[in-house]
Amino acid sequence: MAIKTVSELTLAFMGVSTLRYKKTSAKLIAAQEWDYEFPVLRDSVNFTQGEISRNQAFIHGSSRAYATAAGEPASTTLTFFVPSINADVQTAFGNTASGTPATLSEGTGYWKPVGTGINLTEKQLSGMAMLISQDKKYALVIKNLEGYASVQFDAPSTKPLGYNVAFDVSGITEGDTDGDVVLYEYSATS
């Protein structure tokens, strides 16, 4: 068997220009539609497969494992931060409108509510995401996502109010032969 060379194996996916989201995970089709294209805080995207656990037992006087049991895989996760309080973003993350709050008077001015009040919920989200690389040459589609979005305002001088979104890859659904992750390369129509 011939050795695989660096030139054959080099393929880089770096940076994120866009994150698209669909509220359901389904078989990918040629005319794939997405529900949202979220603004995402730079460097907040994190897609990782955790380290497996290996269950080993050690005895005194030996540096080698005395016994090793089968390990367990760790969760594969996708996290990102959406720096927006837009009503559509809030709806996408399961927070529902709750009427129109009163305008608040202050001196000769007033504070007017932007839209409606929001009921914060802990609604489980599911769907799939598409990460498009910085150079727009590649896209990574991550399917079978399940997770939650939570409001965060933890660094007010450097980070806007927004949503921290955390998903686990739940595994292939019945009848879906695409897999959990699909890498695409962009090709212009000729």
Short mmCIF file of N, CA and C in Angstrom, two decimals:
data_model
loop_
_atom_site.label_atom_id
_atom_site.label_comp_id
_atom_site.label_asym_id
_atom_site.label_seq_id
_atom_site.Cartn_x
_atom_site.Cartn_y
_atom_site.Cartn_z
N MET A 1 0.85 -1.17 0.00
CA MET A 1 0.00 0.00 0.00
C MET A 1 0.89 1.24 0.00
N ALA A 2 0.58 2.20 -0.86
CA ALA A 2 1.38 3.44 -0.96
C ALA A 2 1.06 4.35 0.21
N ILE A 3 2.06 5.06 0.67
CA ILE A 3 1.89 5.99 1.77
C ILE A 3 1.03 7.17 1.32
N LYS A 4 0.16 7.64 2.21
CA LYS A 4 -0.63 8.84 1.95
C LYS A 4 0.24 10.03 2.29
N THR A 5 0.40 10.96 1.36
CA THR A 5 1.30 12.09 1.56
C THR A 5 0.57 13.30 2.13
N VAL A 6 1.35 14.26 2.61
CA VAL A 6 0.80 15.48 3.17
C VAL A 6 -0.09 16.19 2.16
N SER A 7 0.34 16.28 0.91
CA SER A 7 -0.45 16.97 -0.11
C SER A 7 -1.80 16.28 -0.34
N GLU A 8 -1.86 14.96 -0.17
CA GLU A 8 -3.12 14.24 -0.34
C GLU A 8 -4.04 14.41 0.85
N LEU A 9 -3.46 14.58 2.03
CA LEU A 9 -4.26 14.58 3.25
C LEU A 9 -4.59 15.97 3.79
N THR A 10 -4.01 17.01 3.23
CA THR A 10 -4.23 18.35 3.75
C THR A 10 -5.57 18.92 3.29
N LEU A 11 -6.39 19.26 4.23
CA LEU A 11 -7.68 19.90 3.97
C LEU A 11 -7.99 20.70 5.22
N ALA A 12 -8.10 22.01 5.10
CA ALA A 12 -8.27 22.85 6.30
C ALA A 12 -9.63 23.53 6.33
N PHE A 13 -10.26 23.46 7.48
CA PHE A 13 -11.50 24.19 7.74
C PHE A 13 -11.18 25.11 8.91
N MET A 14 -11.19 26.43 8.66
CA MET A 14 -10.80 27.35 9.72
C MET A 14 -11.68 28.59 9.69
N GLY A 15 -12.00 29.09 10.86
CA GLY A 15 -12.82 30.29 10.96
C GLY A 15 -14.27 29.99 10.64
N VAL A 16 -15.15 30.87 11.08
CA VAL A 16 -16.58 30.73 10.80
C VAL A 16 -17.09 32.07 10.27
N SER A 17 -17.67 32.05 9.09
CA SER A 17 -18.25 33.28 8.55
C SER A 17 -19.74 33.35 8.82
N THR A 18 -20.39 32.20 8.91
CA THR A 18 -21.84 32.14 9.06
C THR A 18 -22.23 30.89 9.82
N LEU A 19 -23.29 31.01 10.63
CA LEU A 19 -23.88 29.84 11.27
C LEU A 19 -25.37 29.84 10.94
N ARG A 20 -25.80 28.80 10.25
CA ARG A 20 -27.21 28.64 9.90
C ARG A 20 -27.81 27.56 10.78
N TYR A 21 -29.11 27.68 11.04
CA TYR A 21 -29.78 26.76 11.96
C TYR A 21 -31.14 26.37 11.41
N LYS A 22 -31.46 25.10 11.55
CA LYS A 22 -32.79 24.58 11.19
C LYS A 22 -33.37 23.92 12.43
N LYS A 23 -34.65 24.18 12.69
CA LYS A 23 -35.30 23.71 13.92
C LYS A 23 -35.60 22.22 13.93
N THR A 24 -35.33 21.55 12.83
CA THR A 24 -35.50 20.10 12.77
C THR A 24 -34.26 19.49 12.13
N SER A 25 -33.98 18.26 12.47
CA SER A 25 -32.87 17.55 11.84
C SER A 25 -33.48 16.49 10.94
N ALA A 26 -33.15 16.56 9.67
CA ALA A 26 -33.73 15.63 8.70
C ALA A 26 -32.68 15.29 7.65
N LYS A 27 -33.02 14.35 6.80
CA LYS A 27 -32.12 13.98 5.72
C LYS A 27 -31.83 15.22 4.88
N LEU A 28 -30.56 15.41 4.52
CA LEU A 28 -30.16 16.57 3.73
C LEU A 28 -30.63 16.40 2.29
N ILE A 29 -31.14 17.50 1.72
CA ILE A 29 -31.65 17.47 0.35
C ILE A 29 -30.97 18.59 -0.44
N ALA A 30 -31.02 18.49 -1.78
CA ALA A 30 -30.35 19.46 -2.65
C ALA A 30 -30.82 20.89 -2.38
N ALA A 31 -32.09 21.09 -2.21
CA ALA A 31 -32.64 22.43 -1.97
C ALA A 31 -32.85 22.66 -0.47
N GLN A 32 -31.81 22.38 0.32
CA GLN A 32 -31.90 22.48 1.78
C GLN A 32 -32.25 23.91 2.20
N GLU A 33 -33.25 24.04 3.06
CA GLU A 33 -33.64 25.35 3.59
C GLU A 33 -33.25 25.44 5.05
N TRP A 34 -32.93 26.65 5.50
CA TRP A 34 -32.54 26.92 6.88
C TRP A 34 -33.50 27.93 7.47
N ASP A 35 -33.79 27.83 8.76
CA ASP A 35 -34.73 28.74 9.41
C ASP A 35 -34.08 30.06 9.82
N TYR A 36 -32.82 30.01 10.21
CA TYR A 36 -32.14 31.21 10.72
C TYR A 36 -30.69 31.25 10.26
N GLU A 37 -30.16 32.46 10.12
CA GLU A 37 -28.73 32.68 9.98
C GLU A 37 -28.36 33.60 11.14
N PHE A 38 -27.80 33.03 12.18
CA PHE A 38 -27.54 33.77 13.41
C PHE A 38 -26.25 34.58 13.34
N PRO A 39 -26.28 35.79 13.94
CA PRO A 39 -25.01 36.46 14.19
C PRO A 39 -24.34 35.70 15.33
N VAL A 40 -23.07 35.40 15.20
CA VAL A 40 -22.38 34.61 16.22
C VAL A 40 -21.15 35.39 16.67
N LEU A 41 -20.96 35.48 17.99
CA LEU A 41 -19.80 36.18 18.53
C LEU A 41 -18.53 35.48 18.09
N ARG A 42 -17.57 36.24 17.62
CA ARG A 42 -16.31 35.69 17.12
C ARG A 42 -15.66 34.80 18.18
N ASP A 43 -15.16 33.68 17.76
CA ASP A 43 -14.49 32.68 18.60
C ASP A 43 -15.37 32.08 19.69
N SER A 44 -16.70 32.21 19.56
CA SER A 44 -17.57 31.55 20.54
C SER A 44 -18.00 30.17 20.07
N VAL A 45 -17.77 29.84 18.80
CA VAL A 45 -18.17 28.54 18.27
C VAL A 45 -17.17 27.48 18.76
N ASN A 46 -17.72 26.42 19.31
CA ASN A 46 -16.88 25.34 19.82
C ASN A 46 -17.57 24.02 19.50
N PHE A 47 -16.96 23.23 18.62
CA PHE A 47 -17.50 21.92 18.26
C PHE A 47 -16.45 20.89 18.65
N THR A 48 -16.75 20.09 19.67
CA THR A 48 -15.75 19.15 20.18
C THR A 48 -16.37 17.80 20.50
N GLN A 49 -15.56 16.79 20.32
CA GLN A 49 -15.91 15.45 20.77
C GLN A 49 -15.06 15.20 22.00
N GLY A 50 -15.70 15.02 23.13
CA GLY A 50 -14.97 14.84 24.39
C GLY A 50 -14.13 13.58 24.41
N GLU A 51 -13.22 13.54 25.35
CA GLU A 51 -12.34 12.37 25.47
C GLU A 51 -13.10 11.19 26.07
N ILE A 52 -12.79 10.01 25.56
CA ILE A 52 -13.43 8.81 26.11
C ILE A 52 -12.89 8.56 27.51
N SER A 53 -13.67 7.87 28.30
CA SER A 53 -13.17 7.49 29.62
C SER A 53 -12.71 6.04 29.56
N ARG A 54 -11.57 5.77 30.17
CA ARG A 54 -11.07 4.40 30.26
C ARG A 54 -11.05 4.06 31.74
N ASN A 55 -11.70 3.01 32.08
CA ASN A 55 -11.78 2.60 33.47
C ASN A 55 -10.64 1.64 33.78
N GLN A 56 -9.68 2.15 34.55
CA GLN A 56 -8.50 1.35 34.87
C GLN A 56 -8.35 1.22 36.38
N ALA A 57 -7.87 0.08 36.80
CA ALA A 57 -7.58 -0.17 38.21
C ALA A 57 -6.08 -0.36 38.38
N PHE A 58 -5.51 0.31 39.37
CA PHE A 58 -4.07 0.23 39.64
C PHE A 58 -3.86 -0.37 41.03
N ILE A 59 -2.77 -1.10 41.18
CA ILE A 59 -2.41 -1.62 42.50
C ILE A 59 -1.10 -0.98 42.93
N HIS A 60 -0.86 -0.94 44.22
CA HIS A 60 0.38 -0.35 44.74
C HIS A 60 1.58 -1.14 44.24
N GLY A 61 2.61 -0.41 43.87
CA GLY A 61 3.85 -1.03 43.43
C GLY A 61 3.96 -1.24 41.94
N SER A 62 2.92 -0.86 41.17
CA SER A 62 2.96 -1.04 39.73
C SER A 62 2.49 0.24 39.05
N SER A 63 3.18 0.64 37.99
CA SER A 63 2.77 1.83 37.25
C SER A 63 1.82 1.48 36.11
N ARG A 64 1.66 0.20 35.83
CA ARG A 64 0.75 -0.25 34.79
C ARG A 64 -0.62 -0.56 35.39
N ALA A 65 -1.62 -0.44 34.55
CA ALA A 65 -2.97 -0.77 35.01
C ALA A 65 -3.06 -2.27 35.30
N TYR A 66 -3.62 -2.60 36.43
CA TYR A 66 -3.81 -3.99 36.82
C TYR A 66 -4.94 -4.60 35.99
N ALA A 67 -5.98 -3.79 35.76
CA ALA A 67 -7.12 -4.23 34.95
C ALA A 67 -7.70 -3.01 34.24
N THR A 68 -8.22 -3.23 33.05
CA THR A 68 -8.85 -2.15 32.29
C THR A 68 -10.19 -2.64 31.79
N ALA A 69 -11.23 -1.87 32.06
CA ALA A 69 -12.57 -2.19 31.57
C ALA A 69 -12.84 -1.32 30.34
N ALA A 70 -13.81 -1.73 29.58
CA ALA A 70 -14.17 -0.96 28.38
C ALA A 70 -14.52 0.47 28.78
N GLY A 71 -14.10 1.40 27.95
CA GLY A 71 -14.39 2.80 28.23
C GLY A 71 -15.74 3.21 27.68
N GLU A 72 -16.06 4.49 27.90
CA GLU A 72 -17.31 5.04 27.39
C GLU A 72 -16.99 6.29 26.59
N PRO A 73 -17.69 6.49 25.47
CA PRO A 73 -17.45 7.71 24.70
C PRO A 73 -18.02 8.91 25.44
N ALA A 74 -17.44 10.07 25.19
CA ALA A 74 -17.93 11.30 25.79
C ALA A 74 -18.90 11.98 24.82
N SER A 75 -19.57 13.00 25.30
CA SER A 75 -20.51 13.74 24.46
C SER A 75 -19.78 14.53 23.39
N THR A 76 -20.42 14.64 22.24
CA THR A 76 -19.96 15.54 21.19
C THR A 76 -20.85 16.76 21.28
N THR A 77 -20.25 17.94 21.42
CA THR A 77 -21.03 19.14 21.68
C THR A 77 -20.76 20.25 20.66
N LEU A 78 -21.76 21.10 20.47
CA LEU A 78 -21.64 22.32 19.68
C LEU A 78 -22.15 23.45 20.56
N THR A 79 -21.30 24.45 20.82
CA THR A 79 -21.72 25.62 21.59
C THR A 79 -21.38 26.87 20.80
N PHE A 80 -22.20 27.91 20.99
CA PHE A 80 -21.93 29.20 20.36
C PHE A 80 -22.73 30.28 21.10
N PHE A 81 -22.35 31.55 20.88
CA PHE A 81 -23.01 32.67 21.53
C PHE A 81 -23.62 33.58 20.47
N VAL A 82 -24.92 33.85 20.60
CA VAL A 82 -25.64 34.71 19.67
C VAL A 82 -25.86 36.06 20.35
N PRO A 83 -25.12 37.11 19.95
CA PRO A 83 -25.23 38.40 20.60
C PRO A 83 -26.38 39.24 20.04
N SER A 84 -27.60 38.81 20.32
CA SER A 84 -28.77 39.52 19.80
C SER A 84 -29.95 39.33 20.74
N ILE A 85 -30.75 40.39 20.85
CA ILE A 85 -31.99 40.30 21.64
C ILE A 85 -33.19 40.53 20.72
N ASN A 86 -32.98 40.33 19.43
CA ASN A 86 -34.04 40.45 18.44
C ASN A 86 -35.18 39.49 18.79
N ALA A 87 -36.41 39.90 18.54
CA ALA A 87 -37.58 39.09 18.88
C ALA A 87 -37.56 37.74 18.16
N ASP A 88 -37.09 37.69 16.91
CA ASP A 88 -37.02 36.42 16.18
C ASP A 88 -36.01 35.47 16.81
N VAL A 89 -34.90 36.02 17.30
CA VAL A 89 -33.89 35.19 17.97
C VAL A 89 -34.48 34.62 19.25
N GLN A 90 -35.19 35.46 20.00
CA GLN A 90 -35.79 34.99 21.24
C GLN A 90 -36.82 33.89 20.97
N THR A 91 -37.60 34.05 19.93
CA THR A 91 -38.58 33.03 19.55
C THR A 91 -37.88 31.73 19.14
N ALA A 92 -36.77 31.84 18.38
CA ALA A 92 -36.03 30.66 17.94
C ALA A 92 -35.56 29.83 19.12
N PHE A 93 -35.27 30.49 20.24
CA PHE A 93 -34.76 29.79 21.41
C PHE A 93 -35.85 29.47 22.42
N GLY A 94 -37.11 29.55 22.01
CA GLY A 94 -38.22 29.08 22.82
C GLY A 94 -38.77 30.06 23.83
N ASN A 95 -38.33 31.31 23.81
CA ASN A 95 -38.85 32.30 24.76
C ASN A 95 -40.03 33.01 24.12
N THR A 96 -41.18 32.95 24.78
CA THR A 96 -42.41 33.47 24.20
C THR A 96 -42.71 34.89 24.67
N ALA A 97 -43.47 35.62 23.85
CA ALA A 97 -43.88 36.99 24.18
C ALA A 97 -44.87 36.95 25.33
N SER A 98 -44.88 38.03 26.13
CA SER A 98 -45.73 38.07 27.32
C SER A 98 -46.41 39.42 27.48
N GLY A 99 -47.10 39.90 26.47
CA GLY A 99 -47.80 41.17 26.57
C GLY A 99 -46.86 42.36 26.44
N THR A 100 -47.43 43.57 26.51
CA THR A 100 -46.64 44.79 26.38
C THR A 100 -46.51 45.48 27.73
N PRO A 101 -45.30 45.61 28.25
CA PRO A 101 -45.10 46.28 29.54
C PRO A 101 -45.36 47.78 29.43
N ALA A 102 -45.58 48.41 30.57
CA ALA A 102 -45.85 49.84 30.63
C ALA A 102 -44.60 50.64 30.28
N THR A 103 -44.80 51.84 29.75
CA THR A 103 -43.71 52.79 29.54
C THR A 103 -43.36 53.39 30.90
N LEU A 104 -42.07 53.54 31.19
CA LEU A 104 -41.63 54.05 32.49
C LEU A 104 -41.20 55.51 32.36
N SER A 105 -41.77 56.37 33.22
CA SER A 105 -41.43 57.79 33.21
C SER A 105 -40.16 58.03 34.00
N GLU A 106 -39.34 58.99 33.50
CA GLU A 106 -38.15 59.40 34.25
C GLU A 106 -37.89 60.87 33.93
N GLY A 107 -38.10 61.72 34.92
CA GLY A 107 -37.90 63.16 34.72
C GLY A 107 -38.78 63.65 33.59
N THR A 108 -38.17 64.30 32.60
CA THR A 108 -38.94 64.81 31.46
C THR A 108 -38.99 63.79 30.32
N GLY A 109 -38.37 62.66 30.50
CA GLY A 109 -38.34 61.64 29.46
C GLY A 109 -39.03 60.36 29.90
N TYR A 110 -38.79 59.33 29.17
CA TYR A 110 -39.41 58.04 29.50
C TYR A 110 -38.62 56.90 28.88
N TRP A 111 -38.84 55.70 29.42
CA TRP A 111 -38.27 54.46 28.89
C TRP A 111 -39.41 53.70 28.24
N LYS A 112 -39.31 53.49 26.94
CA LYS A 112 -40.36 52.79 26.19
C LYS A 112 -39.91 51.35 25.96
N PRO A 113 -40.78 50.36 26.22
CA PRO A 113 -40.38 48.97 26.00
C PRO A 113 -40.14 48.69 24.51
N VAL A 114 -39.15 47.87 24.25
CA VAL A 114 -38.86 47.45 22.88
C VAL A 114 -39.59 46.13 22.67
N GLY A 115 -40.66 46.16 21.92
CA GLY A 115 -41.44 44.94 21.69
C GLY A 115 -42.22 44.55 22.93
N THR A 116 -42.26 43.25 23.19
CA THR A 116 -43.03 42.72 24.30
C THR A 116 -42.11 42.20 25.39
N GLY A 117 -42.71 41.86 26.52
CA GLY A 117 -41.96 41.17 27.55
C GLY A 117 -41.68 39.74 27.09
N ILE A 118 -40.72 39.09 27.70
CA ILE A 118 -40.33 37.74 27.30
C ILE A 118 -40.43 36.81 28.51
N ASN A 119 -41.03 35.65 28.30
CA ASN A 119 -41.03 34.60 29.32
C ASN A 119 -39.82 33.72 29.07
N LEU A 120 -38.87 33.72 30.01
CA LEU A 120 -37.70 32.85 29.86
C LEU A 120 -38.11 31.42 30.14
N THR A 121 -37.78 30.54 29.22
CA THR A 121 -38.15 29.14 29.38
C THR A 121 -36.91 28.26 29.28
N GLU A 122 -37.07 27.03 29.63
CA GLU A 122 -36.01 26.04 29.46
C GLU A 122 -36.53 24.99 28.50
N LYS A 123 -36.84 25.44 27.30
CA LYS A 123 -37.36 24.56 26.26
C LYS A 123 -36.21 23.86 25.56
N GLN A 124 -36.30 22.53 25.46
CA GLN A 124 -35.26 21.80 24.74
C GLN A 124 -35.37 22.10 23.26
N LEU A 125 -34.24 22.41 22.67
CA LEU A 125 -34.18 22.69 21.24
C LEU A 125 -33.62 21.48 20.52
N SER A 126 -34.00 21.32 19.29
CA SER A 126 -33.41 20.26 18.47
C SER A 126 -33.31 20.78 17.05
N GLY A 127 -32.41 20.20 16.29
CA GLY A 127 -32.26 20.63 14.92
C GLY A 127 -30.90 20.29 14.36
N MET A 128 -30.44 21.14 13.42
CA MET A 128 -29.13 20.95 12.82
C MET A 128 -28.55 22.33 12.48
N ALA A 129 -27.23 22.38 12.37
CA ALA A 129 -26.54 23.64 12.10
C ALA A 129 -25.59 23.47 10.94
N MET A 130 -25.33 24.59 10.27
CA MET A 130 -24.37 24.61 9.17
C MET A 130 -23.37 25.72 9.46
N LEU A 131 -22.11 25.35 9.62
CA LEU A 131 -21.03 26.32 9.83
C LEU A 131 -20.31 26.51 8.50
N ILE A 132 -20.25 27.75 8.04
CA ILE A 132 -19.55 28.04 6.80
C ILE A 132 -18.20 28.65 7.16
N SER A 133 -17.13 28.12 6.55
CA SER A 133 -15.78 28.55 6.89
C SER A 133 -15.54 30.02 6.53
N GLN A 134 -14.52 30.59 7.14
CA GLN A 134 -14.17 31.99 6.92
C GLN A 134 -13.94 32.29 5.45
N ASP A 135 -13.28 31.38 4.73
CA ASP A 135 -13.00 31.61 3.31
C ASP A 135 -14.16 31.18 2.40
N LYS A 136 -15.24 30.70 3.00
CA LYS A 136 -16.46 30.29 2.29
C LYS A 136 -16.21 29.16 1.27
N LYS A 137 -15.15 28.37 1.49
CA LYS A 137 -14.87 27.24 0.62
C LYS A 137 -15.52 25.96 1.12
N TYR A 138 -15.73 25.89 2.44
CA TYR A 138 -16.25 24.66 3.03
C TYR A 138 -17.40 24.97 3.98
N ALA A 139 -18.23 23.96 4.19
CA ALA A 139 -19.31 24.05 5.17
C ALA A 139 -19.35 22.74 5.94
N LEU A 140 -19.63 22.86 7.21
CA LEU A 140 -19.74 21.70 8.08
C LEU A 140 -21.17 21.66 8.59
N VAL A 141 -21.90 20.61 8.25
CA VAL A 141 -23.28 20.45 8.72
C VAL A 141 -23.25 19.46 9.88
N ILE A 142 -23.80 19.90 11.01
CA ILE A 142 -23.85 19.07 12.21
C ILE A 142 -25.31 18.79 12.49
N LYS A 143 -25.66 17.52 12.46
CA LYS A 143 -27.06 17.12 12.57
C LYS A 143 -27.35 16.49 13.93
N ASN A 144 -28.63 16.20 14.14
CA ASN A 144 -29.10 15.49 15.33
C ASN A 144 -28.70 16.20 16.61
N LEU A 145 -28.93 17.52 16.64
CA LEU A 145 -28.58 18.33 17.80
C LEU A 145 -29.74 18.43 18.77
N GLU A 146 -29.42 18.36 20.06
CA GLU A 146 -30.40 18.58 21.12
C GLU A 146 -29.73 19.40 22.21
N GLY A 147 -30.43 20.44 22.69
CA GLY A 147 -29.82 21.25 23.73
C GLY A 147 -30.69 22.40 24.17
N TYR A 148 -30.03 23.42 24.74
CA TYR A 148 -30.74 24.55 25.33
C TYR A 148 -30.02 25.86 25.03
N ALA A 149 -30.79 26.95 25.09
CA ALA A 149 -30.23 28.29 24.99
C ALA A 149 -30.52 29.02 26.29
N SER A 150 -29.55 29.77 26.77
CA SER A 150 -29.76 30.52 28.01
C SER A 150 -29.28 31.96 27.83
N VAL A 151 -30.02 32.89 28.44
CA VAL A 151 -29.67 34.31 28.37
C VAL A 151 -28.41 34.54 29.19
N GLN A 152 -27.48 35.33 28.62
CA GLN A 152 -26.26 35.67 29.35
C GLN A 152 -25.90 37.13 29.16
N PHE A 153 -25.49 37.74 30.25
CA PHE A 153 -24.96 39.10 30.24
C PHE A 153 -23.90 39.13 31.32
N ASP A 154 -22.83 38.36 31.09
CA ASP A 154 -21.82 38.11 32.12
C ASP A 154 -20.56 38.94 31.99
N ALA A 155 -20.43 39.70 30.92
CA ALA A 155 -19.26 40.57 30.75
C ALA A 155 -19.75 41.86 30.07
N PRO A 156 -20.53 42.69 30.77
CA PRO A 156 -21.22 43.83 30.15
C PRO A 156 -20.33 44.83 29.42
N SER A 157 -19.05 44.95 29.79
CA SER A 157 -18.20 45.93 29.12
C SER A 157 -17.54 45.36 27.86
N THR A 158 -17.55 44.05 27.68
CA THR A 158 -16.89 43.45 26.52
C THR A 158 -17.77 42.52 25.69
N LYS A 159 -18.93 42.16 26.21
CA LYS A 159 -19.78 41.18 25.53
C LYS A 159 -21.24 41.61 25.67
N PRO A 160 -21.96 41.70 24.56
CA PRO A 160 -23.36 42.15 24.64
C PRO A 160 -24.28 41.09 25.25
N LEU A 161 -25.46 41.53 25.60
CA LEU A 161 -26.51 40.64 26.07
C LEU A 161 -26.87 39.70 24.92
N GLY A 162 -27.03 38.42 25.22
CA GLY A 162 -27.36 37.48 24.16
C GLY A 162 -27.64 36.10 24.72
N TYR A 163 -27.54 35.12 23.85
CA TYR A 163 -27.86 33.73 24.21
C TYR A 163 -26.65 32.82 24.05
N ASN A 164 -26.36 32.07 25.09
CA ASN A 164 -25.38 31.00 25.01
C ASN A 164 -26.15 29.74 24.62
N VAL A 165 -25.76 29.13 23.52
CA VAL A 165 -26.46 27.96 23.00
C VAL A 165 -25.54 26.75 23.14
N ALA A 166 -26.06 25.67 23.73
CA ALA A 166 -25.27 24.47 23.93
C ALA A 166 -26.07 23.26 23.46
N PHE A 167 -25.49 22.52 22.51
CA PHE A 167 -26.12 21.33 21.96
C PHE A 167 -25.24 20.11 22.16
N ASP A 168 -25.86 18.96 22.31
CA ASP A 168 -25.19 17.66 22.22
C ASP A 168 -25.62 17.01 20.92
N VAL A 169 -24.72 16.27 20.30
CA VAL A 169 -25.11 15.47 19.13
C VAL A 169 -25.75 14.22 19.69
N SER A 170 -27.02 14.01 19.35
CA SER A 170 -27.79 12.92 19.97
C SER A 170 -27.64 11.59 19.26
N GLY A 171 -27.12 11.57 18.06
CA GLY A 171 -26.97 10.31 17.33
C GLY A 171 -27.91 10.23 16.15
N ILE A 172 -27.57 9.39 15.22
CA ILE A 172 -28.32 9.27 13.98
C ILE A 172 -29.76 8.85 14.26
N THR A 173 -30.69 9.52 13.60
CA THR A 173 -32.10 9.18 13.74
C THR A 173 -32.48 8.12 12.71
N GLU A 174 -33.54 7.41 12.98
CA GLU A 174 -33.97 6.31 12.12
C GLU A 174 -34.22 6.77 10.69
N GLY A 175 -33.70 6.05 9.74
CA GLY A 175 -33.92 6.35 8.33
C GLY A 175 -33.02 7.44 7.77
N ASP A 176 -32.15 8.00 8.59
CA ASP A 176 -31.24 9.07 8.14
C ASP A 176 -29.87 8.46 7.89
N THR A 177 -29.45 8.48 6.65
CA THR A 177 -28.17 7.86 6.29
C THR A 177 -27.05 8.87 6.08
N ASP A 178 -27.29 10.16 6.39
CA ASP A 178 -26.28 11.19 6.18
C ASP A 178 -25.14 11.12 7.19
N GLY A 179 -25.42 10.65 8.39
CA GLY A 179 -24.44 10.71 9.46
C GLY A 179 -24.68 11.94 10.32
N ASP A 180 -23.90 12.08 11.37
CA ASP A 180 -24.06 13.21 12.28
C ASP A 180 -23.36 14.46 11.77
N VAL A 181 -22.28 14.30 11.03
CA VAL A 181 -21.49 15.43 10.53
C VAL A 181 -21.19 15.20 9.05
N VAL A 182 -21.40 16.25 8.26
CA VAL A 182 -21.12 16.17 6.83
C VAL A 182 -20.29 17.39 6.44
N LEU A 183 -19.17 17.17 5.76
CA LEU A 183 -18.33 18.25 5.27
C LEU A 183 -18.63 18.49 3.80
N TYR A 184 -18.84 19.77 3.45
CA TYR A 184 -19.12 20.14 2.07
C TYR A 184 -18.03 21.06 1.54
N GLU A 185 -17.80 21.00 0.23
CA GLU A 185 -16.92 21.94 -0.44
C GLU A 185 -17.75 22.72 -1.44
N TYR A 186 -17.60 24.05 -1.44
CA TYR A 186 -18.38 24.90 -2.34
C TYR A 186 -17.85 24.85 -3.75
N SER A 187 -18.76 24.81 -4.73
CA SER A 187 -18.39 24.83 -6.13
C SER A 187 -19.33 25.80 -6.84
N ALA A 188 -18.77 26.77 -7.55
CA ALA A 188 -19.60 27.75 -8.26
C ALA A 188 -20.29 27.07 -9.45
N THR A 189 -21.51 27.49 -9.71
CA THR A 189 -22.26 26.97 -10.85
C THR A 189 -21.62 27.48 -12.13
N SER A 190 -21.46 26.58 -13.09
CA SER A 190 -20.83 27.01 -14.35
C SER A 190 -21.85 27.27 -15.42
#
